XYZ file of C-alpha atoms in Angstrom:
677
model
C 116.054 117.172 128.592
C 113.940 114.475 130.239
C 110.974 116.876 130.147
C 111.172 117.089 126.359
C 107.923 115.425 125.151
C 109.665 113.959 122.103
C 112.006 111.997 124.378
C 109.303 110.581 126.615
C 108.100 107.019 126.306
C 104.930 107.885 124.370
C 102.675 105.680 122.301
C 100.838 108.092 119.971
C 102.540 111.440 119.210
C 101.965 114.017 122.006
C 101.295 116.844 119.511
C 99.735 119.286 121.988
C 102.733 119.078 124.330
C 105.371 119.699 121.659
C 106.741 123.204 121.250
C 108.852 124.236 118.296
C 111.865 124.718 120.556
C 111.662 121.019 121.542
C 112.605 119.664 118.121
C 116.296 120.508 117.827
C 117.389 119.389 121.316
C 115.251 116.233 121.055
C 116.637 115.236 117.649
C 120.197 116.008 118.770
C 119.694 113.788 121.833
C 117.952 111.063 119.787
C 120.907 110.969 117.373
C 123.217 110.454 120.345
C 120.995 107.643 121.708
C 121.100 105.948 118.291
C 124.898 106.358 118.150
C 125.204 104.739 121.587
C 123.038 101.833 120.407
C 125.296 101.375 117.376
C 128.429 101.584 119.516
C 127.052 98.826 121.727
C 126.819 96.580 118.639
C 130.326 97.521 117.441
C 131.870 96.989 120.894
C 130.151 93.662 121.545
C 133.060 91.276 122.309
C 131.101 88.268 121.003
C 131.458 87.110 117.398
C 128.912 88.721 115.043
C 125.661 86.762 114.721
C 122.308 87.382 113.070
C 120.790 88.276 116.463
C 123.552 90.418 118.002
C 124.297 92.331 114.780
C 121.564 92.161 112.112
C 118.553 92.218 114.441
C 120.245 94.526 116.930
C 120.967 97.040 114.166
C 117.363 96.892 112.921
C 116.249 97.716 116.482
C 118.380 100.860 116.758
C 117.108 104.395 116.286
C 113.538 104.019 117.560
C 113.673 107.294 119.516
C 115.105 109.104 116.503
C 112.556 107.553 114.107
C 109.628 108.664 116.246
C 110.895 112.229 116.704
C 111.796 112.745 113.046
C 108.558 111.183 111.752
C 106.579 113.702 113.802
C 108.743 116.606 112.719
C 108.888 115.904 108.980
C 105.206 114.987 108.779
C 104.353 118.359 110.285
C 106.805 120.079 107.955
C 104.587 118.781 105.116
C 101.135 119.124 106.691
C 101.369 121.999 109.184
C 104.537 123.976 108.533
C 105.577 127.570 109.196
C 108.736 129.626 108.827
C 110.166 128.419 112.140
C 109.618 124.730 111.306
C 111.180 125.269 107.874
C 114.191 126.902 109.524
C 114.533 123.957 111.952
C 114.311 121.542 108.995
C 117.278 123.305 107.396
C 119.270 122.950 110.605
C 118.517 119.311 111.364
C 118.636 117.835 107.838
C 122.464 117.992 107.677
C 122.648 116.395 111.166
C 120.522 113.469 109.996
C 122.473 113.124 106.763
C 125.733 113.122 108.750
C 124.384 110.580 111.242
C 123.280 108.246 108.452
C 126.704 108.522 106.852
C 128.407 107.970 110.229
C 126.523 104.687 110.444
C 126.919 103.533 106.813
C 130.596 104.492 106.731
C 131.422 102.959 110.143
C 134.053 100.388 109.191
C 133.772 98.279 112.332
C 129.991 98.099 112.056
C 130.192 97.154 108.371
C 132.733 94.422 109.198
C 130.236 92.843 111.586
C 127.369 93.129 109.085
C 129.568 91.644 106.333
C 130.702 88.787 108.579
C 127.087 87.733 109.113
C 126.249 88.286 105.415
C 129.140 86.059 104.328
C 127.589 83.217 106.365
C 124.192 83.581 104.649
C 124.325 80.157 102.971
C 124.838 78.288 106.266
C 122.644 80.301 108.638
C 119.370 78.499 107.886
C 117.328 81.734 107.973
C 113.655 82.269 107.119
C 112.927 84.208 103.877
C 112.165 87.307 105.969
C 115.439 87.014 107.887
C 117.343 86.522 104.631
C 115.714 89.633 103.189
C 116.607 91.671 106.285
C 120.248 90.605 106.097
C 120.447 91.132 102.343
C 118.896 94.625 102.490
C 121.029 95.605 105.454
C 124.265 94.529 103.782
C 123.313 96.296 100.538
C 122.372 99.495 102.385
C 126.038 99.637 103.453
C 127.681 98.340 100.277
C 125.516 100.481 97.950
C 126.019 103.643 99.974
C 129.749 103.890 100.366
C 130.914 101.401 102.998
C 133.582 100.092 100.587
C 134.922 103.532 99.636
C 138.334 104.882 100.653
C 138.503 107.693 103.213
C 138.716 110.543 100.678
C 135.697 109.265 98.782
C 133.770 108.771 102.016
C 134.413 112.416 102.891
C 133.217 113.449 99.427
C 130.062 111.338 99.831
C 129.277 113.000 103.163
C 129.609 116.408 101.511
C 127.297 115.438 98.635
C 124.644 113.956 100.929
C 124.576 117.000 103.201
C 124.223 119.298 100.187
C 121.443 117.145 98.655
C 119.476 117.177 101.909
C 119.674 120.972 101.964
C 118.744 121.402 98.292
C 115.728 119.099 98.518
C 114.305 121.149 101.409
C 115.032 124.383 99.562
C 113.232 123.095 96.460
C 110.095 122.269 98.485
C 110.113 125.573 100.347
C 110.317 127.496 97.071
C 107.353 125.591 95.576
C 105.246 126.130 98.712
C 106.137 129.826 98.833
C 105.187 130.302 95.148
C 101.914 128.410 95.685
C 101.009 130.574 98.682
C 102.106 133.834 97.033
C 99.629 133.716 94.148
C 96.108 135.050 94.660
C 93.645 135.932 91.936
C 90.991 138.271 93.352
C 87.941 138.545 91.115
C 85.583 141.470 91.755
C 83.320 141.165 88.715
C 80.918 138.231 89.090
C 80.667 137.916 85.280
C 84.260 136.629 85.350
C 83.014 133.596 87.278
C 80.591 132.491 84.550
C 80.537 128.700 84.203
C 81.857 128.107 87.704
C 79.633 125.859 89.855
C 77.895 127.503 92.813
C 79.925 125.443 95.273
C 83.214 126.708 93.798
C 81.934 130.298 93.810
C 80.892 129.992 97.434
C 84.293 128.575 98.411
C 86.034 131.415 96.521
C 83.850 133.985 98.281
C 84.605 132.520 101.706
C 88.325 132.432 100.945
C 88.292 136.113 99.976
C 86.330 136.976 103.131
C 88.774 135.039 105.306
C 91.532 137.290 103.949
C 89.484 140.434 104.562
C 88.796 141.089 100.877
C 85.643 141.674 98.863
C 85.044 139.448 95.877
C 86.076 135.913 95.025
C 89.566 134.519 95.510
C 91.156 131.780 93.399
C 94.499 130.261 94.431
C 96.869 127.552 93.188
C 95.596 125.062 95.798
C 93.960 122.188 93.930
C 90.388 122.582 95.314
C 90.471 126.191 94.064
C 92.570 125.783 90.902
C 91.012 122.626 89.382
C 87.338 123.791 89.348
C 88.354 127.118 87.824
C 90.395 125.454 85.055
C 87.581 122.966 84.429
C 84.539 125.248 84.402
C 85.393 128.954 84.108
C 84.287 130.384 80.748
C 86.739 133.296 80.948
C 89.608 132.034 78.794
C 91.957 134.897 79.677
C 91.619 134.203 83.400
C 92.153 130.458 82.828
C 95.305 131.411 80.942
C 96.471 133.683 83.753
C 95.905 130.955 86.334
C 97.508 128.185 84.243
C 100.610 130.268 83.611
C 100.898 131.099 87.321
C 100.561 127.399 88.149
C 103.158 126.400 85.557
C 105.805 128.934 86.492
C 106.269 127.958 90.135
C 110.004 127.990 90.738
C 110.573 129.414 87.237
C 110.360 133.149 87.910
C 113.236 135.540 88.302
C 112.848 135.896 92.061
C 114.238 134.422 95.268
C 112.201 131.228 94.776
C 113.670 130.276 91.403
C 114.468 126.553 91.323
C 116.426 126.284 88.049
C 119.849 126.200 89.685
C 118.482 123.988 92.477
C 117.322 121.419 89.888
C 120.674 121.480 88.073
C 122.577 121.154 91.353
C 120.415 118.241 92.539
C 120.802 116.194 89.330
C 124.524 116.944 89.117
C 125.115 115.885 92.724
C 122.996 112.729 92.321
C 125.042 111.815 89.252
C 128.342 112.467 91.072
C 127.130 110.370 93.987
C 126.212 107.478 91.704
C 129.607 107.652 89.939
C 131.387 107.734 93.283
C 129.556 104.538 94.286
C 130.456 102.803 91.025
C 127.229 103.340 89.068
C 126.913 104.846 85.603
C 124.030 107.175 86.541
C 121.643 107.930 89.399
C 119.004 105.853 87.583
C 121.334 102.828 87.481
C 121.917 103.219 91.217
C 118.213 103.554 92.092
C 116.851 100.867 89.778
C 119.236 98.139 90.872
C 116.934 97.597 93.869
C 113.601 97.952 92.023
C 111.438 95.473 90.145
C 112.418 97.194 86.873
C 116.162 96.645 87.595
C 117.691 98.894 84.873
C 117.085 102.220 83.066
C 116.971 100.276 79.803
C 114.041 98.181 81.065
C 112.215 101.276 82.263
C 112.685 103.019 78.903
C 111.530 99.884 77.085
C 108.434 99.770 79.313
C 107.630 103.491 78.851
C 108.223 103.381 75.084
C 106.061 100.287 74.650
C 103.170 102.064 76.382
C 103.928 105.236 74.409
C 103.619 103.314 71.144
C 100.185 102.006 72.212
C 98.895 105.271 73.714
C 100.215 107.916 71.295
C 97.906 107.228 68.319
C 94.883 107.230 70.692
C 96.100 110.441 72.378
C 96.607 112.205 69.037
C 93.133 111.122 67.895
C 91.586 112.364 71.147
C 93.452 115.671 70.899
C 92.318 116.242 67.302
C 88.723 115.563 68.309
C 89.021 117.956 71.243
C 90.497 120.645 68.981
C 87.669 120.182 66.464
C 85.126 120.349 69.296
C 86.612 123.611 70.714
C 86.666 125.127 67.208
C 83.045 124.144 66.567
C 81.914 125.397 69.980
C 83.894 128.626 70.358
C 85.927 129.090 67.180
C 89.191 128.253 68.977
C 91.859 127.805 66.295
C 94.624 126.565 68.555
C 93.898 124.568 71.684
C 96.147 125.674 74.572
C 96.993 124.014 77.880
C 94.476 126.210 79.711
C 91.732 124.905 77.393
C 92.263 121.173 77.971
C 90.306 120.555 81.164
C 87.579 123.048 80.157
C 86.707 121.540 76.767
C 87.326 117.963 77.954
C 84.706 118.425 80.649
C 82.229 119.934 78.153
C 82.829 117.132 75.636
C 82.564 114.474 78.320
C 79.264 115.940 79.462
C 77.992 115.949 75.869
C 79.142 112.409 75.069
C 78.121 110.734 78.290
C 75.626 113.242 79.636
C 77.777 113.180 82.750
C 78.443 116.343 84.710
C 80.904 116.220 87.601
C 78.669 118.691 89.416
C 75.754 116.245 89.132
C 77.892 113.602 90.831
C 79.246 115.717 93.700
C 76.063 115.691 95.860
C 76.456 111.895 96.043
C 79.998 112.153 97.352
C 79.772 113.915 100.678
C 83.190 113.490 102.298
C 81.837 111.785 105.438
C 79.902 109.283 103.290
C 82.951 108.508 101.167
C 85.001 107.930 104.342
C 82.292 105.542 105.568
C 82.361 103.929 102.125
C 86.078 103.252 102.100
C 85.785 101.883 105.664
C 82.938 99.578 104.581
C 84.964 98.320 101.608
C 87.886 97.627 103.981
C 85.508 95.814 106.327
C 84.035 93.625 103.588
C 87.461 92.767 102.183
C 89.668 92.608 105.267
C 87.340 92.491 108.316
C 88.457 95.900 109.595
C 86.358 98.185 111.799
C 86.923 101.920 112.291
C 85.810 103.916 115.301
C 86.342 107.671 115.415
C 87.978 108.560 118.738
C 89.039 111.724 120.542
C 91.335 110.046 123.050
C 94.555 110.628 121.112
C 96.310 113.885 120.345
C 96.094 115.569 116.930
C 98.197 118.330 115.363
C 95.253 120.323 113.937
C 91.533 120.472 114.660
C 90.779 119.345 111.058
C 92.438 115.975 111.690
C 90.165 112.986 112.335
C 91.484 110.090 114.438
C 90.314 106.472 114.455
C 90.995 103.226 116.282
C 91.084 100.303 113.854
C 90.214 96.786 115.054
C 89.436 93.465 113.418
C 86.093 91.679 113.753
C 87.355 89.843 116.859
C 88.045 93.192 118.526
C 91.850 92.942 118.260
C 93.579 96.311 117.906
C 95.052 96.761 114.406
C 96.158 100.377 114.082
C 95.574 104.040 114.819
C 94.534 106.008 111.749
C 94.857 109.795 111.229
C 93.089 111.557 108.346
C 93.668 115.203 107.373
C 91.484 116.263 104.445
C 91.455 120.022 103.757
C 93.964 122.600 102.447
C 95.649 125.129 104.757
C 98.419 127.683 104.177
C 100.966 125.504 106.035
C 100.192 122.359 104.047
C 101.749 121.362 100.750
C 99.540 120.521 97.780
C 98.606 116.995 96.761
C 97.802 113.890 98.778
C 100.012 111.376 100.547
C 100.131 108.585 103.095
C 102.658 108.489 105.897
C 103.125 106.904 109.295
C 104.074 107.891 112.840
C 105.014 104.367 113.879
C 105.727 101.205 111.894
C 104.480 97.757 112.777
C 107.100 95.268 114.072
C 107.499 92.541 116.652
C 109.405 93.167 119.853
C 109.895 90.193 122.185
C 106.383 88.705 122.299
C 104.592 91.934 121.409
C 103.257 92.774 117.969
C 103.712 96.567 117.963
C 100.874 97.979 115.884
C 101.283 100.876 113.438
C 100.059 104.478 113.414
C 99.143 105.508 109.883
C 98.089 108.846 108.410
C 96.691 110.130 105.115
C 96.868 113.801 104.141
C 94.750 115.268 101.314
C 93.587 118.634 99.979
C 89.860 118.243 99.342
C 87.180 120.886 98.889
C 86.278 122.415 102.254
C 82.706 122.580 103.557
C 81.087 125.990 103.132
C 78.395 127.722 105.180
C 75.654 126.112 103.099
C 77.207 122.842 101.902
C 79.246 120.012 103.387
C 82.504 118.947 101.716
C 81.307 117.448 98.424
C 84.002 115.616 96.485
C 84.588 115.449 92.771
C 84.840 111.900 91.461
C 88.574 112.472 91.043
C 88.813 113.342 94.755
C 86.887 110.148 95.580
C 89.470 108.043 93.711
C 92.271 110.017 95.416
C 90.829 109.159 98.841
C 90.604 105.473 97.909
C 94.171 105.636 96.529
C 95.691 107.048 99.717
C 93.593 104.691 101.810
C 95.031 101.785 99.805
C 98.491 102.899 100.951
C 97.105 103.184 104.493
C 95.861 99.574 104.391
C 99.371 98.495 103.360
C 100.650 100.172 106.531
C 97.781 99.091 108.839
C 97.742 95.406 107.867
C 101.512 94.989 108.109
C 102.432 91.832 109.963
C 106.188 91.390 109.850
C 108.893 90.860 112.425
C 111.301 93.647 111.493
C 110.364 97.318 111.257
C 112.599 98.041 108.257
C 110.619 95.511 106.179
C 107.192 96.534 107.424
C 104.198 98.035 105.626
C 105.114 100.259 102.680
C 108.857 99.488 103.008
C 108.824 97.766 99.628
C 110.297 98.331 96.179
C 109.180 101.742 94.962
C 107.599 100.235 91.837
C 105.544 97.848 94.002
C 104.401 100.418 96.578
C 101.665 101.830 94.315
C 99.929 98.461 93.808
C 97.819 98.515 97.031
C 96.840 102.157 96.457
C 96.007 101.921 92.777
C 94.131 98.641 93.015
C 91.709 100.084 95.600
C 90.696 102.878 93.191
C 88.928 100.240 91.080
C 86.154 99.831 93.669
C 85.058 103.427 92.969
C 83.815 102.336 89.539
C 81.779 99.344 90.708
C 78.029 99.460 91.273
C 78.301 97.043 94.210
C 80.719 99.353 96.011
C 79.137 102.695 95.036
C 75.738 101.592 96.393
C 77.366 101.368 99.837
C 78.223 105.055 100.127
C 77.287 107.180 97.104
C 74.144 108.720 98.598
C 72.744 112.188 98.020
C 73.748 114.376 100.954
C 70.264 115.947 101.207
C 67.849 113.164 100.237
C 69.849 110.037 101.080
C 69.017 108.692 97.607
C 71.545 106.137 96.344
C 73.401 107.306 93.234
C 71.225 106.454 90.200
C 72.535 103.427 88.336
C 72.526 105.400 85.072
C 75.210 107.626 86.682
C 77.200 104.550 87.707
C 77.019 103.266 84.130
C 78.134 106.651 82.847
C 81.056 106.707 85.335
C 82.121 103.301 84.014
C 81.567 104.259 80.375
C 83.537 107.454 80.778
C 86.366 105.832 82.790
C 88.519 105.474 79.678
C 87.539 108.902 78.256
C 90.723 110.629 77.028
C 92.731 107.742 78.493
C 95.204 108.074 75.614
C 95.912 111.697 76.565
C 96.042 110.830 80.270
C 98.485 107.985 79.600
C 100.643 110.236 77.431
C 100.723 112.825 80.227
C 101.863 110.243 82.811
C 104.450 108.866 80.375
C 105.759 112.399 79.756
C 106.463 112.770 83.498
C 108.211 109.387 83.594
C 110.317 110.232 80.540
C 111.258 113.635 81.994
C 112.332 111.947 85.233
C 114.446 109.391 83.333
C 115.975 112.152 81.184
C 117.123 114.002 84.286
C 118.535 110.899 85.956
C 119.879 108.546 83.301
C 122.016 110.919 81.218
C 125.820 110.711 81.161
C 126.735 114.273 82.053
C 124.010 116.367 83.718
C 126.586 118.949 84.774
C 126.688 120.111 81.127
C 122.969 121.005 81.132
C 122.761 124.786 81.038
C 119.095 125.452 80.278
C 116.464 123.637 82.363
C 113.572 124.648 80.114
C 115.345 123.572 76.918
C 116.294 120.228 78.438
C 112.713 119.638 79.550
C 111.321 120.560 76.111
C 113.539 117.915 74.495
C 112.452 115.311 77.052
C 108.780 116.070 76.292
C 109.241 115.986 72.478
C 107.692 112.533 71.897
C 104.675 113.205 74.135
C 103.882 116.782 73.140
C 100.292 117.630 72.194
C 99.759 121.252 73.283
C 101.889 124.215 72.160
C 104.658 125.085 74.580
C 104.108 127.909 77.099
C 107.319 129.948 77.227
C 106.746 131.199 80.791
C 106.228 127.685 82.183
C 108.540 124.869 83.255
C 107.437 121.705 85.010
C 110.810 120.609 86.395
C 111.081 123.575 88.745
C 108.035 122.394 90.699
C 108.253 118.622 90.029
C 108.247 117.836 93.748
C 107.853 114.081 93.275
C 111.372 113.774 91.887
C 113.170 116.727 93.461
C 111.652 116.672 96.944
C 109.811 113.351 97.295
C 111.349 109.926 96.784
C 110.419 109.379 93.140
C 113.698 110.278 91.401
C 114.290 107.678 88.657
C 111.040 106.177 89.907
C 108.124 108.142 88.466
C 107.560 105.328 85.937
C 106.384 103.236 88.912
C 102.867 104.725 88.728
C 102.418 103.192 85.281
C 104.304 100.039 86.271
C 101.944 99.571 89.208
C 98.949 100.202 86.921
C 99.883 97.049 85.030
C 99.902 95.199 88.355
C 96.700 96.784 89.643
C 94.659 96.191 86.465
C 95.836 92.575 86.379
C 95.095 92.115 90.110
C 91.636 93.696 89.908
C 90.728 91.497 86.947
C 91.166 88.574 89.361
C 88.777 90.219 91.844
C 86.280 90.848 89.032
C 86.420 87.230 87.913
C 85.621 85.961 91.423
C 83.513 88.893 92.726
C 84.828 92.242 93.962
C 84.162 91.315 97.604
C 85.263 87.701 97.277
C 86.823 86.776 100.642
C 89.156 84.156 99.207
C 90.753 86.594 96.749
C 90.829 89.353 99.410
C 92.553 86.998 101.865
C 95.114 86.095 99.221
C 95.812 89.779 98.581
C 96.010 90.535 102.301
C 98.210 87.536 103.152
C 100.570 87.761 100.167
C 100.774 91.507 99.542
C 99.341 93.809 102.217
C 100.679 92.053 105.312
C 104.061 91.035 103.882
C 105.707 94.424 103.402
C 109.180 93.993 101.950
C 109.852 90.557 103.461
C 110.230 88.854 100.060
C 110.842 89.818 96.435
C 107.735 91.643 95.146
C 107.338 89.489 92.048
C 107.298 86.358 94.231
C 104.592 87.896 96.447
C 102.556 88.917 93.412
C 102.795 85.468 91.822
C 101.695 83.864 95.067
C 98.607 86.074 95.055
C 97.804 85.840 91.335
C 99.201 82.420 90.467
C 101.321 83.928 87.674
C 103.266 87.018 86.605
C 101.213 90.130 85.678
C 100.233 90.721 82.050
C 99.794 94.246 80.576
C 96.644 93.250 78.628
C 94.269 94.079 81.504
C 95.595 97.649 81.695
C 95.384 98.162 77.941
C 91.834 96.772 77.921
C 90.787 98.994 80.826
C 92.286 102.035 79.108
C 90.456 101.209 75.881
C 93.781 100.976 74.042
C 93.095 97.417 72.855
C 89.914 95.460 72.232
C 88.123 94.515 75.468
C 87.374 90.941 74.307
């Protein structure tokens, strides 16, 4: 066992040394190490104190955290059948271990003893937050239940862990299973050369003649946006929309129903009305009622604009091509054409200015100007795939800040989308400030034989978004690991990511990196103006789309009796009723591939994207007032938000940065939903 690389005393993950057969024995051993650490706390003959109980408990499980972070990150970014099988085996172990800890009566007694002394302990705000969160993690998750109910909770948690994995595997399998091979070049009319070249190379890589389109975003999005062939767009859109909704082994309908039913049962068992009530108690929004009020208020403002935009788009499609009824597979296509006509702005014109390497340099330069960070690409640490880039991050005094991993292109073993994660959190141990190891994973257009990776503007904002999360992890400066970096309220976690997207629209920032990949020419300012002008194009429809996802999430998780839901599609249709613009597609269902809420951590939390938009628009308005690279404002944001993690209540941190609570006006102005003056 000592030879197992996952159990060695490593700093950065030893990817190249790890074999698949190492995971199960390492995680089994790491669980035992964590149990021994917990037993040492329980069996301590001294009276419970903040140090020997609260801090000691926060320090447990380091070996397990490191091993599982490596494993589950690879299960998302570089998986295969064997890793998926291992995930199924170890998920119940981890669920059982967590329940063993939460439901350990003697441990809870010690935690509660310290918590009951909170008023006389004279703790710092960070120490108070640690104790409060620790106590609630027990009390909210079953520590006060009787033995029968504890056994029931264990059963539910093990089943939920299994179902969540199953859901994700089904979506990935459906994504990988679909291939559209095009052999007639006429069917590619409208598609940019770069997309055609990528499709050709993909077909060649699979030993086929022609052009291959898949459901991976860099393949799917250009086709839906540019391809003139309406029937093929329809075919692709339907394939995309029916992931997990086909009568095959990957159908997720029962999985969805089982997940929401079990979450509801779990919430009831713990004394909460619904899963949403349970989740939101520890969020800025606090209650399902507040979330619904927030979503409906935005819906009221956005719906008239969205309906106007949709009517205009329909009229435009009818005028252009005689389309009587706009369908979902027409939206991106005609929107792009209309946008080009209105603003004379073509995404393909912009792409040569957004070479991936230049955009990476750009986001690094922005981070340097704001937060004094420097990035050096290194090859001295291990990586899990040759595509991954690794960097050492330092401050301007040369102090080490973080390691940074970046993984940019799609592969068969990688799930769709983009996310930030970490291999090690920042925390303080004795006199050492342990620095974090942060990673972002994306699915951007690959380089081809004739062109480098050229990003769409949407991909540029995605990179800035994920890098905003990364900064939250890198700049963490807390004492306790459980409060570090992105360990914050779920409806606060999107603020650092979403606020950074704003720099992509500013001339001062774009001039730093938006340079033509062949000529080196800086992006023409007329393009920058057009990017800004078009930023709120179809914002009503975009807002309605985001609100529809939030409302669907709340429908699944705030209802009284989900076990009575028999038809997933019907339920979803009702949830979408107030936000519907396009005709329904009978073969499609979003819930069966809605990974954010059924596999990720966004259940009863999807609203947080919009919630954080209110915060980010309000925060960026402050930067705009003082200058987008103003050091004083940047320092305030770094010192009160980015470095603080979850050490204090998010609203208090925000007010300390902004001087007041956020107002929604900035978001509505930016979206063009109210007058800009």
